[in-house]
mmCIF file of C-alpha atoms and ligand atoms in Angstrom:
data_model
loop_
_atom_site.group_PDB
_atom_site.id
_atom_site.type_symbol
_atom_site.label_atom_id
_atom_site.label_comp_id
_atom_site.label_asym_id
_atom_site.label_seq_id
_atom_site.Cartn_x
_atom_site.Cartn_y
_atom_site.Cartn_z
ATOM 1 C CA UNK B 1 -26.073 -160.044 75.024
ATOM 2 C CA UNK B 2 -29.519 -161.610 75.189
ATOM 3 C CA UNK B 3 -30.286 -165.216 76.511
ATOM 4 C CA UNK B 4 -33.743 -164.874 74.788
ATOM 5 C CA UNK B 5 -32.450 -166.907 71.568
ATOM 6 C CA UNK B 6 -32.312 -169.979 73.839
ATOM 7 C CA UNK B 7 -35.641 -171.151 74.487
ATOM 8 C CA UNK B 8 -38.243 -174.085 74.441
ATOM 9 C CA UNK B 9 -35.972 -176.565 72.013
ATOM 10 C CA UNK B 10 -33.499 -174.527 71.353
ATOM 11 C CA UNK B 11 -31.373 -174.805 74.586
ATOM 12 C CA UNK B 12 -27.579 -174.847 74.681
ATOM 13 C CA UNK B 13 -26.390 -178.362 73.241
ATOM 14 C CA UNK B 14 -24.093 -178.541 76.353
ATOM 15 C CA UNK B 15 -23.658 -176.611 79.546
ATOM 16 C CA UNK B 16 -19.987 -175.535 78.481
ATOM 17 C CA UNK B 17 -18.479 -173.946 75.336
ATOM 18 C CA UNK B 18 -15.258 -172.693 74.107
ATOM 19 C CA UNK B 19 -15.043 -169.648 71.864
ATOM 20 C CA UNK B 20 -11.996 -168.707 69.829
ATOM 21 C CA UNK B 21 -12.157 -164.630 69.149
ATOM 22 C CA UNK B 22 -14.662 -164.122 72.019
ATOM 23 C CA UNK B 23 -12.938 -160.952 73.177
ATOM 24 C CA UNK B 24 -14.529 -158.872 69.257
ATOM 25 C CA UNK B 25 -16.977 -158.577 66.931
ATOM 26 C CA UNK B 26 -18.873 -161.703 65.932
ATOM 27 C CA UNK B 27 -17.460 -163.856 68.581
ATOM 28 C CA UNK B 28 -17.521 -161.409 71.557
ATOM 29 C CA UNK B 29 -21.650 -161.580 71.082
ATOM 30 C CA UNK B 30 -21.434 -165.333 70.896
ATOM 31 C CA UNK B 31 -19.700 -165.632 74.078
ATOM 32 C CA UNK B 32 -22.015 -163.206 75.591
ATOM 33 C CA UNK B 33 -24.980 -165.216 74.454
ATOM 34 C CA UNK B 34 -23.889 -168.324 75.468
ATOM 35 C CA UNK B 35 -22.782 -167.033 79.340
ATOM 36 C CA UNK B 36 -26.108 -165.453 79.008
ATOM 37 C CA UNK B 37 -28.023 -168.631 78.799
ATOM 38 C CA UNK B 38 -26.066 -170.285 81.966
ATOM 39 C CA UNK B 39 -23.307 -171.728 79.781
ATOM 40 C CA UNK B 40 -20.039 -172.126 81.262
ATOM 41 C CA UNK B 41 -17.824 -170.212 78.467
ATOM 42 C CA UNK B 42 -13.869 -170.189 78.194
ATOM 43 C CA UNK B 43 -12.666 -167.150 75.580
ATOM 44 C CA UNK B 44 -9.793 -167.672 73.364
ATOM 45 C CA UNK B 45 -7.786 -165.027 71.343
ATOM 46 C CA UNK B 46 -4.282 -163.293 71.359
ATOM 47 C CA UNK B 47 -4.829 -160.239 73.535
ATOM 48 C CA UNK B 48 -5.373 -160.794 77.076
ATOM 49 C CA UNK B 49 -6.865 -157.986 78.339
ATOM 50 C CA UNK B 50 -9.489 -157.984 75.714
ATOM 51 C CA UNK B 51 -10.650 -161.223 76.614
ATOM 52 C CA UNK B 52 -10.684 -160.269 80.710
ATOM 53 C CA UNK B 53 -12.915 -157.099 79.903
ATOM 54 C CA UNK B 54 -15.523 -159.389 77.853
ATOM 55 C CA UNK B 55 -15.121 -161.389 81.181
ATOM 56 C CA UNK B 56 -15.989 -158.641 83.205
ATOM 57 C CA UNK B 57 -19.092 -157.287 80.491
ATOM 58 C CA UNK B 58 -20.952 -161.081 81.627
ATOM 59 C CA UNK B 59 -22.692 -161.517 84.625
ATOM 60 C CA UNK B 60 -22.191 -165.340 83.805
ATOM 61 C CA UNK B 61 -18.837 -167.646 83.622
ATOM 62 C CA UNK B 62 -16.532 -166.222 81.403
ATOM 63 C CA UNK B 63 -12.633 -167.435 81.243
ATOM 64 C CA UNK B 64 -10.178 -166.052 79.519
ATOM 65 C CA UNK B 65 -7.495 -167.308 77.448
ATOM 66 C CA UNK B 66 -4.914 -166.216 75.877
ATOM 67 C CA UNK B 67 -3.358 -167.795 72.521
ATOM 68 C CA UNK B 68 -2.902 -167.598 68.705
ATOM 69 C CA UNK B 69 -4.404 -170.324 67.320
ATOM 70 C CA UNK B 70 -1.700 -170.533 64.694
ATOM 71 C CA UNK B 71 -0.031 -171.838 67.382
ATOM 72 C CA UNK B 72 -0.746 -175.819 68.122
ATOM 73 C CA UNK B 73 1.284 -176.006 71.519
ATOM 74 C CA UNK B 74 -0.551 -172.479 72.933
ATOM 75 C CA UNK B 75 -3.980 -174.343 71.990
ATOM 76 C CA UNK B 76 -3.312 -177.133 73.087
ATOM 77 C CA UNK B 77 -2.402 -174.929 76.826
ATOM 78 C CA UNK B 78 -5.819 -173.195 76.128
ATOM 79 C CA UNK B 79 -7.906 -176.561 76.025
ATOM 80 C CA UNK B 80 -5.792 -178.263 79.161
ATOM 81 C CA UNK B 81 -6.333 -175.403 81.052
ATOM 82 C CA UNK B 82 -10.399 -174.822 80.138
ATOM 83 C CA UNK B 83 -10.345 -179.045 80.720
ATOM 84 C CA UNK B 84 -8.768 -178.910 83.969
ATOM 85 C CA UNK B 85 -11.719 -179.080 86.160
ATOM 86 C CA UNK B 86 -14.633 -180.002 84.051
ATOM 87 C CA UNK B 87 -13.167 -182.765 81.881
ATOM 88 C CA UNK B 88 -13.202 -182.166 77.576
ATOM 89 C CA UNK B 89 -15.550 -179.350 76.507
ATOM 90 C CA UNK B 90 -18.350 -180.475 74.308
ATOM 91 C CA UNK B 91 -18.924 -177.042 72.436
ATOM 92 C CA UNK B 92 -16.821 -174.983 70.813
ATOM 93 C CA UNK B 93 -17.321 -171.865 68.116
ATOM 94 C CA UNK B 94 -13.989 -170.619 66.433
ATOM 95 C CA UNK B 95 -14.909 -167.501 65.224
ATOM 96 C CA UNK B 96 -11.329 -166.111 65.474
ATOM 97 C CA UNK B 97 -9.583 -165.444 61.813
ATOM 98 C CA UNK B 98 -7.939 -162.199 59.884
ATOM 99 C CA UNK B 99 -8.001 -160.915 57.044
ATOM 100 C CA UNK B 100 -7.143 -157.807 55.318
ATOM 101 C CA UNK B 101 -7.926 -156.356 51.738
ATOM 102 C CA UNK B 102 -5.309 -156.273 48.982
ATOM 103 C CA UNK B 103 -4.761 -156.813 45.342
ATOM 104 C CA UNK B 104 -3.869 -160.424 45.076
ATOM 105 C CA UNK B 105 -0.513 -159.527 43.528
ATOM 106 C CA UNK B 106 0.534 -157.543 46.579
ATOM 107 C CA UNK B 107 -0.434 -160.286 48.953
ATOM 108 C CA UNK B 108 3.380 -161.356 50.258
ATOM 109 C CA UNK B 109 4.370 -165.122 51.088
ATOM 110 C CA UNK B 110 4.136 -163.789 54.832
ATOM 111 C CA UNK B 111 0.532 -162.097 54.299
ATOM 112 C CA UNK B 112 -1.196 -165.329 52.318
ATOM 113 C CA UNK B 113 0.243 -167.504 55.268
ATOM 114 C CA UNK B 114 -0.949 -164.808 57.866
ATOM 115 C CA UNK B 115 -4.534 -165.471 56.687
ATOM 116 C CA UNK B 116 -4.912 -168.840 55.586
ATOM 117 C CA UNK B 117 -2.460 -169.349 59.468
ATOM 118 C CA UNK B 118 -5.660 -167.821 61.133
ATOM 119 C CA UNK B 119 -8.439 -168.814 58.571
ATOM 120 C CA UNK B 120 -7.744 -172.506 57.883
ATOM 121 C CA UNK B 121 -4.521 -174.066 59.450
ATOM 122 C CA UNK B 122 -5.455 -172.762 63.188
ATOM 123 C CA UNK B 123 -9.222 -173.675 62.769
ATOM 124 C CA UNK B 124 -8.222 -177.417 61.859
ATOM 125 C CA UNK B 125 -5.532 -177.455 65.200
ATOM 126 C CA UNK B 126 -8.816 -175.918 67.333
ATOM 127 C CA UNK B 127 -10.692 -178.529 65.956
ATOM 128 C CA UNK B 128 -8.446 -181.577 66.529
ATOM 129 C CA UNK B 129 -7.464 -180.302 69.956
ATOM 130 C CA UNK B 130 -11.079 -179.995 71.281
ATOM 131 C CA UNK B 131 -12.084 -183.526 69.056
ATOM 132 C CA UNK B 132 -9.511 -185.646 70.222
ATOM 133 C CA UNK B 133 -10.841 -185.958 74.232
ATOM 134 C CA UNK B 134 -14.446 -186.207 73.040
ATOM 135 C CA UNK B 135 -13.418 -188.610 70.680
ATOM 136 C CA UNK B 136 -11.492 -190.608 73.590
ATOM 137 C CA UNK B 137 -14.264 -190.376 76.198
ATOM 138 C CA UNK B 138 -17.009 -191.543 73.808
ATOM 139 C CA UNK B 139 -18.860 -187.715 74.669
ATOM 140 C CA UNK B 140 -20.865 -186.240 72.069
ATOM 141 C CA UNK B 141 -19.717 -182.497 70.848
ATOM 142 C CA UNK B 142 -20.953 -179.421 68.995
ATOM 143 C CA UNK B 143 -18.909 -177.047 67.184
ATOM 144 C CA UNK B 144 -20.094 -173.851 64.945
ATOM 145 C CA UNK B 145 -16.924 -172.556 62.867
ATOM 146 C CA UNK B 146 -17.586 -168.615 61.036
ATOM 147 C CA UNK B 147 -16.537 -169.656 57.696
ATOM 148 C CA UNK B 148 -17.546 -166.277 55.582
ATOM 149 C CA UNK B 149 -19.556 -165.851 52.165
ATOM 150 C CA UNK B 150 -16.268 -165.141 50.819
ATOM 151 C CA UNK B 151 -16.223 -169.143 51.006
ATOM 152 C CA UNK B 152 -18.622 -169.503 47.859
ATOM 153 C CA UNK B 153 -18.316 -165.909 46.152
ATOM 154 C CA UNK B 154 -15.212 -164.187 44.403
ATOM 155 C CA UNK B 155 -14.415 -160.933 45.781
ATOM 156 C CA UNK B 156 -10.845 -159.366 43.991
ATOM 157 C CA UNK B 157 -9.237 -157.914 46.908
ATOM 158 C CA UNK B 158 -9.917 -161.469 49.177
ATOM 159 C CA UNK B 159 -8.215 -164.278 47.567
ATOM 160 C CA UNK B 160 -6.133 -165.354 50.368
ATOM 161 C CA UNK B 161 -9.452 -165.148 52.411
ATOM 162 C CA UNK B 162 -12.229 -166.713 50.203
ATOM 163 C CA UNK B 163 -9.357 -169.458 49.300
ATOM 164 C CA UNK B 164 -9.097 -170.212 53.157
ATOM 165 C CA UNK B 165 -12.768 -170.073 54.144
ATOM 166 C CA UNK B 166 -13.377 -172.477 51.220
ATOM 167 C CA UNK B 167 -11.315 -174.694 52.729
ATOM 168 C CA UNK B 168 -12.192 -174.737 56.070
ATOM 169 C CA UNK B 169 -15.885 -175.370 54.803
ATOM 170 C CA UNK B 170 -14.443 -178.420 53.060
ATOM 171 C CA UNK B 171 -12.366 -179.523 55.931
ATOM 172 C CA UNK B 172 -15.865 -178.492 57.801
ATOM 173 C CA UNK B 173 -17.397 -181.261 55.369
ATOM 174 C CA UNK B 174 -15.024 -183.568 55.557
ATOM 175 C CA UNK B 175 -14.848 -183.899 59.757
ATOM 176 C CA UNK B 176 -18.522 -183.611 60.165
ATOM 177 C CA UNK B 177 -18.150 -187.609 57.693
ATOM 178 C CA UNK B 178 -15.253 -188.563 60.104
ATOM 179 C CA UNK B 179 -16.787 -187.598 63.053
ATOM 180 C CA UNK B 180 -20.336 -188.005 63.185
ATOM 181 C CA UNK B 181 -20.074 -191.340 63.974
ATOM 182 C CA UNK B 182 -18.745 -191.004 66.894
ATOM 183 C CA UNK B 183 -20.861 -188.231 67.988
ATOM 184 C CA UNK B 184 -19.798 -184.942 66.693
ATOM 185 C CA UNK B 185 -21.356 -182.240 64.944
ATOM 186 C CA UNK B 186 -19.968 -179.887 63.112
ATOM 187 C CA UNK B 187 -21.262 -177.089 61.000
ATOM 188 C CA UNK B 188 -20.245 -173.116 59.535
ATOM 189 C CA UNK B 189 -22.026 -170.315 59.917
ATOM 190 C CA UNK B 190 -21.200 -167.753 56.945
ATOM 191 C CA UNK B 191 -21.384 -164.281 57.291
ATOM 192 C CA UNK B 192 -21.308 -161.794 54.653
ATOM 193 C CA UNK B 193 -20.625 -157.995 56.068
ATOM 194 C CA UNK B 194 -21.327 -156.966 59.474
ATOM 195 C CA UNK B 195 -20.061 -153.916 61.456
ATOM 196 C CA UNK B 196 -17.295 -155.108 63.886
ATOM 197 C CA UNK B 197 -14.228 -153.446 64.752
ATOM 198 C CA UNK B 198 -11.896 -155.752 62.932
ATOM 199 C CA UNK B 199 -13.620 -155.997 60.255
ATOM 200 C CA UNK B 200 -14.361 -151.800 60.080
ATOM 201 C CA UNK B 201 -10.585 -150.823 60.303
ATOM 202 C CA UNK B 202 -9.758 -153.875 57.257
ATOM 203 C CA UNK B 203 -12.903 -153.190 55.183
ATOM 204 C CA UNK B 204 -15.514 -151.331 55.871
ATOM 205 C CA UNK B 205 -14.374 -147.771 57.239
ATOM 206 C CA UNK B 206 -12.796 -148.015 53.054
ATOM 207 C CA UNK B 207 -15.406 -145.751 51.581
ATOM 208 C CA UNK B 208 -14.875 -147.251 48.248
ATOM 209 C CA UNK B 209 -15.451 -150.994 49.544
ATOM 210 C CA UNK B 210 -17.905 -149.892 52.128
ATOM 211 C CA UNK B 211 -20.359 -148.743 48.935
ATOM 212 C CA UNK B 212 -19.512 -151.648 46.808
ATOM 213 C CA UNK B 213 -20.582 -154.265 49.048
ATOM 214 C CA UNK B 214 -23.802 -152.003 50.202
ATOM 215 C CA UNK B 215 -24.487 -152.036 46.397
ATOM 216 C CA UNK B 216 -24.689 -155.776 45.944
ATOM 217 C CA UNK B 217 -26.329 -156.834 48.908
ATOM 218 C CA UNK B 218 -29.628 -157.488 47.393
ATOM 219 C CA UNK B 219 -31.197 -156.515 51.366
ATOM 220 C CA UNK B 220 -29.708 -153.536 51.038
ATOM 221 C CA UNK B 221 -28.228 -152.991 54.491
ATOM 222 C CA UNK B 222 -25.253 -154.656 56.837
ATOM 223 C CA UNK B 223 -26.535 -157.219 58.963
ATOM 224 C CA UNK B 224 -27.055 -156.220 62.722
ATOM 225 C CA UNK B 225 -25.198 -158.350 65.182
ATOM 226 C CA UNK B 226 -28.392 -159.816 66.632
ATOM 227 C CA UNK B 227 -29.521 -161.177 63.069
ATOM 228 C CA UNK B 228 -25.933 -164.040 63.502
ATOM 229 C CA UNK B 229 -27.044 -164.850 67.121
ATOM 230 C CA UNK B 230 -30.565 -166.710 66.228
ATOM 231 C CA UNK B 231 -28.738 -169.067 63.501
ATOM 232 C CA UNK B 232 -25.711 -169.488 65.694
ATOM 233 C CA UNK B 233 -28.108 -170.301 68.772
ATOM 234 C CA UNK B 234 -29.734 -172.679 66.494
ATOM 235 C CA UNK B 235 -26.124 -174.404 65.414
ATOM 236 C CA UNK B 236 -25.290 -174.452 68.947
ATOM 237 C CA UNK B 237 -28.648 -175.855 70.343
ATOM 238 C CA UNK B 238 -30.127 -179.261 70.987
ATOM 239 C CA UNK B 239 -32.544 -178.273 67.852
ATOM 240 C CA UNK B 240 -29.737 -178.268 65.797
ATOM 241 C CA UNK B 241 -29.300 -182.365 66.866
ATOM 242 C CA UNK B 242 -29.739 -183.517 63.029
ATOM 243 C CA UNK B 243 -27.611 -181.089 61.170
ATOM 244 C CA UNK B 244 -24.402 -181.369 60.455
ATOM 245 C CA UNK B 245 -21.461 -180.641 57.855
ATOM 246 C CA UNK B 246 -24.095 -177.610 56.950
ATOM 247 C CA UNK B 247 -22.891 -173.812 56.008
ATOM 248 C CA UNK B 248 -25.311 -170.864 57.299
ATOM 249 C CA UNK B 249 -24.972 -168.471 55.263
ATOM 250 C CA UNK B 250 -26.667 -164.972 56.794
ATOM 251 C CA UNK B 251 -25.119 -162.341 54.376
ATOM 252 C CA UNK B 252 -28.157 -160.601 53.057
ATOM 253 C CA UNK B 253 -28.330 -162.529 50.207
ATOM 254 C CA UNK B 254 -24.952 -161.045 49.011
ATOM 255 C CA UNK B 255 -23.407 -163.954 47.412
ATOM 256 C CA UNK B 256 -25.858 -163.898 45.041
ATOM 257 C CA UNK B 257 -24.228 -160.779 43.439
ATOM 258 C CA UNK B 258 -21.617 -161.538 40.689
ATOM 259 C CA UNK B 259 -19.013 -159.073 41.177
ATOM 260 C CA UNK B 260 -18.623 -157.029 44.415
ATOM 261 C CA UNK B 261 -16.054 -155.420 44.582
ATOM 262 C CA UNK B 262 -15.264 -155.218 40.761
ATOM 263 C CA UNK B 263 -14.962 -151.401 40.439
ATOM 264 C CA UNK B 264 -12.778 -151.226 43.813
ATOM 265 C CA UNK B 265 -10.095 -153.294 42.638
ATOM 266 C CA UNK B 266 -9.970 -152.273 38.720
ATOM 267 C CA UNK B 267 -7.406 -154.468 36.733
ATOM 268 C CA UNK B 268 -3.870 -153.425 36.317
ATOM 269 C CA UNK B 269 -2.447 -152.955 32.414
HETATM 270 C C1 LIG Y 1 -19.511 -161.919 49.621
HETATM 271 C C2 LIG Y 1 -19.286 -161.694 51.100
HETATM 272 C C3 LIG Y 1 -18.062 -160.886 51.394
HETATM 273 C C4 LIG Y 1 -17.801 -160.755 52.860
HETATM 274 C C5 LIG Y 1 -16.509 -160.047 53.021
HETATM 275 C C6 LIG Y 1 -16.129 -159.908 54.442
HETATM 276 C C7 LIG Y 1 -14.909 -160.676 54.758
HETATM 277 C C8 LIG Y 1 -14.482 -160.439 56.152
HETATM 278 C C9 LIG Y 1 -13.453 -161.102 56.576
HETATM 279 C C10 LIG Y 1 -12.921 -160.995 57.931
HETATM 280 O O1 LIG Y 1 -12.141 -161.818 58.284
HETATM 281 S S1 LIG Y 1 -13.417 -159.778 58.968
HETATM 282 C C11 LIG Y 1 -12.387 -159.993 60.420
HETATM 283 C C12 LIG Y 1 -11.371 -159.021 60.366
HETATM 284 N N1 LIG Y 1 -10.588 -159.023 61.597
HETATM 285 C C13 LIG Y 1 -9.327 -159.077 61.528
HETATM 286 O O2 LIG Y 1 -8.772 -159.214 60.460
HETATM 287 C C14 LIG Y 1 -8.597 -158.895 62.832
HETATM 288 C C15 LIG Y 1 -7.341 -159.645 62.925
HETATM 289 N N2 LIG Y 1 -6.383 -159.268 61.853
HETATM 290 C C16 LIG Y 1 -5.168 -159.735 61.840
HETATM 291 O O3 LIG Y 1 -4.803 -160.430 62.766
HETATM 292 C C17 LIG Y 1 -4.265 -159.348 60.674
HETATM 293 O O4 LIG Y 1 -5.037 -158.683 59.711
HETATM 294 C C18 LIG Y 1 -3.502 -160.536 59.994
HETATM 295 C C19 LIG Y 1 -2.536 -160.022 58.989
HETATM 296 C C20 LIG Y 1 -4.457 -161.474 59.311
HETATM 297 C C21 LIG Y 1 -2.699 -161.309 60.991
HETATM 298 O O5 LIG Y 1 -1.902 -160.514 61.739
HETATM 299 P P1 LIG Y 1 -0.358 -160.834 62.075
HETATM 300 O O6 LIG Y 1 -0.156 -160.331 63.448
HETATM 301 O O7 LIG Y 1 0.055 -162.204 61.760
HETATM 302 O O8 LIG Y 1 0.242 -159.932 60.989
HETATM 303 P P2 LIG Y 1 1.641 -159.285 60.767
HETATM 304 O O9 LIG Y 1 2.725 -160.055 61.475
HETATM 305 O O10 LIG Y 1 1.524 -157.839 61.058
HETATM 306 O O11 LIG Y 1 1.779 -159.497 59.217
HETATM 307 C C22 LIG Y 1 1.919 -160.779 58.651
HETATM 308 C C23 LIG Y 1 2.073 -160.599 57.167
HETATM 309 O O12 LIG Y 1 0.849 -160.059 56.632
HETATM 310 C C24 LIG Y 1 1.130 -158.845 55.927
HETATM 311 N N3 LIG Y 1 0.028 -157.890 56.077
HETATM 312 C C25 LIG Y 1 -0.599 -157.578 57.228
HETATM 313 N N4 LIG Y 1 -1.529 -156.649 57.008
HETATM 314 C C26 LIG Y 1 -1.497 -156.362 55.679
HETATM 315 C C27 LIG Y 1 -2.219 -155.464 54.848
HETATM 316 N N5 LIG Y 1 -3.185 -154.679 55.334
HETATM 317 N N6 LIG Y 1 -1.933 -155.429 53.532
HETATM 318 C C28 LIG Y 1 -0.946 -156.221 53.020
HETATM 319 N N7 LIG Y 1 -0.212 -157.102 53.776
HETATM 320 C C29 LIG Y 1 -0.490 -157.157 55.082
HETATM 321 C C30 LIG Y 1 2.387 -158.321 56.596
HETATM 322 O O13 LIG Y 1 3.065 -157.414 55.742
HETATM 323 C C31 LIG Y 1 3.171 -159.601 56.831
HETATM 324 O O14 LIG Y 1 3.730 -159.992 55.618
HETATM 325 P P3 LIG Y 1 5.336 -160.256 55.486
HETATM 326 O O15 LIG Y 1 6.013 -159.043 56.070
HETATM 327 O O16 LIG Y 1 5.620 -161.499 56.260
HETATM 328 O O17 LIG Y 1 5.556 -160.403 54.026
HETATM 329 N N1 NDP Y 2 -17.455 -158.828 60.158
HETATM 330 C C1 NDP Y 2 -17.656 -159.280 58.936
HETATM 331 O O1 NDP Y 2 -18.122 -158.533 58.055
HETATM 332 C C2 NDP Y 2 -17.308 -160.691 58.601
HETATM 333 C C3 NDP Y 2 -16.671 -161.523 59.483
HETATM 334 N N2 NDP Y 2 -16.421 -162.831 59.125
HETATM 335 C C4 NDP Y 2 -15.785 -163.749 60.059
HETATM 336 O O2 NDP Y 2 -16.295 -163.580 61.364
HETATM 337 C C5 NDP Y 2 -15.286 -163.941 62.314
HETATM 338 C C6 NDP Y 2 -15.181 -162.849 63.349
HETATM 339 O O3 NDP Y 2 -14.818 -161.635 62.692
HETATM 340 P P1 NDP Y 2 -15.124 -160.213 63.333
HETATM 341 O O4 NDP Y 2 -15.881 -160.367 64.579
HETATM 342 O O5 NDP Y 2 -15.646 -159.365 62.240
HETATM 343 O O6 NDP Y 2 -13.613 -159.745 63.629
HETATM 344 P P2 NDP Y 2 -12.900 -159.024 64.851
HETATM 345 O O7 NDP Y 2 -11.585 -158.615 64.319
HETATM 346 O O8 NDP Y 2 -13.771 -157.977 65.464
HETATM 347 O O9 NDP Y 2 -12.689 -160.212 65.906
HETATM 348 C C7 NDP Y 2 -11.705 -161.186 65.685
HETATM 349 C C8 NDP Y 2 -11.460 -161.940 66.954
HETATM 350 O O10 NDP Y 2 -10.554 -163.004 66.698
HETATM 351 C C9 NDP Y 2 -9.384 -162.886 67.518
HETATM 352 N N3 NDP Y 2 -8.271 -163.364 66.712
HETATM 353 C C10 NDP Y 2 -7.872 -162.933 65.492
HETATM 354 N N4 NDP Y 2 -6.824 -163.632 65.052
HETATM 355 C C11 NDP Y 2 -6.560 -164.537 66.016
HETATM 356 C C12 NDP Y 2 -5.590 -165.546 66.161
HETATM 357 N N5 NDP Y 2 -4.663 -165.772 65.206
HETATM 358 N N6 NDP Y 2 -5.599 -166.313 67.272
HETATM 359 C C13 NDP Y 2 -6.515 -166.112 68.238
HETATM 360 N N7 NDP Y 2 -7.464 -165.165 68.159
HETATM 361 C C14 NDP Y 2 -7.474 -164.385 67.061
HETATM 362 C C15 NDP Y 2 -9.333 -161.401 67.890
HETATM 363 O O11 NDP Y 2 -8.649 -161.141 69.109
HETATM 364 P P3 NDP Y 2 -7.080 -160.779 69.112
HETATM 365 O O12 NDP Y 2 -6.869 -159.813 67.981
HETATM 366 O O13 NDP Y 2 -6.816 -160.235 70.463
HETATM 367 O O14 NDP Y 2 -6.404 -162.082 68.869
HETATM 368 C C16 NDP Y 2 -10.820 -161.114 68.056
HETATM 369 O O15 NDP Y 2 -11.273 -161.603 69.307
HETATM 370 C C17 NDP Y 2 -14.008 -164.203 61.520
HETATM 371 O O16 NDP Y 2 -13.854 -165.583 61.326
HETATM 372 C C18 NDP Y 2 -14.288 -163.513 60.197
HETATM 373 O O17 NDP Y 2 -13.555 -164.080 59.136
HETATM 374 C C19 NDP Y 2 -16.767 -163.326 57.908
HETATM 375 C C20 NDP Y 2 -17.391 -162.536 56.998
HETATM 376 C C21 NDP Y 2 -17.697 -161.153 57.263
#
């Protein structure tokens, strides 16, 4: 993945970065990018040998680690181990989450926890876990969480989802007035529907949703994967030194459309 987004003011904030669902999709080119520019990168998500081939894709530093970050103890081994030699990493990008598309009245207990687990709970434990050293050590931090456009538009099908990324750009909000203080950024980048192989075998490969979105995206196309990497370079860069507790939102101009997916999911009598 290109290094060419980082240039003249827009270098790296910090020469390492941590990057929750590096080894896919939205993440994956993040991590790329970053190793790209000389960035020291550590890759977090649950498969390992996803993570070692993105590894072996960079000709940069690339580490991989393995653990669910609905899982506070197997982050916390994630950040001692990517601390171990270079002391608390100042930037971090959680792009990791799931979601899947159902009628809200077939979403189980088990399923709304499974997505708000990876969409809002494990976000907050990334964030306190890589906070808490920079906090203690007085360093100043960056960190660029993918909320979603689901955040701030209603899409039936992706309540447990939109009610999640709402709240993580809250809690986004909300740590970006408790931290800044002390010297940490943090801001959401939002995107609204991009081809990536999680996101294809939940969503998009659904004919019927695929068309619905395409419908109300007033740019009339997906976004391409390079067209997140210039605002996420920009989040991530020393340009981005006055912004904070800001959402992105790079969706096409999609949640400006008032009802997506409203033939997909038609009422039930
Ligand atoms: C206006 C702009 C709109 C933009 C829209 C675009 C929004 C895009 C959002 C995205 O997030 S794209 C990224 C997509 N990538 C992924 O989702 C990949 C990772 N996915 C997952 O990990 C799973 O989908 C998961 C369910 C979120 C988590 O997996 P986990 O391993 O925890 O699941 P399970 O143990 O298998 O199941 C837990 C629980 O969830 C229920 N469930 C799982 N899948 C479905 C489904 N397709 N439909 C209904 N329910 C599902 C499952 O039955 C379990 O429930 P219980 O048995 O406990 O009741
Ligand atoms: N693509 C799109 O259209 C949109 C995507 N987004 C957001 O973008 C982000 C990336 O999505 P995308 O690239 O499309 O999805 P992918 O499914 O392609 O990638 C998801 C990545 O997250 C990891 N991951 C998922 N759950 C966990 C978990 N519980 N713990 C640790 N790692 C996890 C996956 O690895 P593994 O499965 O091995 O754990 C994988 O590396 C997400 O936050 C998503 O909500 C938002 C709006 C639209």
């Amino acid at each position: 993945m290109s290094s060419a987004y980082f240039q003249g003011p827009w270098v790296p904030a910090a020469d390492r970065a941590l990057v929750t669902g590096g080894s896919s999709g939205i993440g994956r080119d993040i991590a790329l990018m970053l190793a790209g520019a000389g960035v020291e990168v550590f890759v977090v998500g649950r498969r390992m040998e996803r993570l070692e081939a993105v590894a072996a894709e960079s000709d940069g530093s690339i580490t991989p680690l393995a653990a669910d970050i609905r899982d506070a103890d197997a982050v916390d081994a994630a950040f001692t181990a990517a601390e171990a030699e270079g002391g608390p990493v100042p930037l971090l990008v959680n792009a990791a989450s799931g979601a899947f598309l159902a009628a809200a009245e077939d979403i189980s207990p088990g399923g709304f926890a499974a997505v708000v687990g990876s969409s809002l709970n494990g976000p907050f434990q990334v964030l306190r876990r890589w906070a808490q050293p920079l906090l203690g050590a007085g360093t100043p931090g960056a960190a660029m969480m993918v909320s979603s456009a689901l955040a701030e538009r209603e899409v039936p099908g992706a309540a447990h989802s939109s009610a999640a990324k709402a709240g993580l750009e809250a809690l986004i909000r909300s740590l970006a007035v408790e931290w800044g203080p002390r010297g940490l950024r943090i801001n959401s980048l939002a995107p609204g529907a991009f081809s990536t192989e999680g996101a294809d075998a939940g969503m998009w490969s659904f004919g019927p949703v695929h068309d619905a979105a395409l419908d109300n995206i007033p740019l009339g196309r997906f976004g391409a994967s390079d067209e997140l990497l210039g605002p996420a370079a920009f989040l991530l860069s020393r340009a981005a030194g006055y912004v904070t507790g800001a959402t992105v939102v790079v969706d096409g101009g999609w949640h400006l459309s008032p009802h997506p997916f409203g033939s997909v999911f038609p009422p039930r009598g």
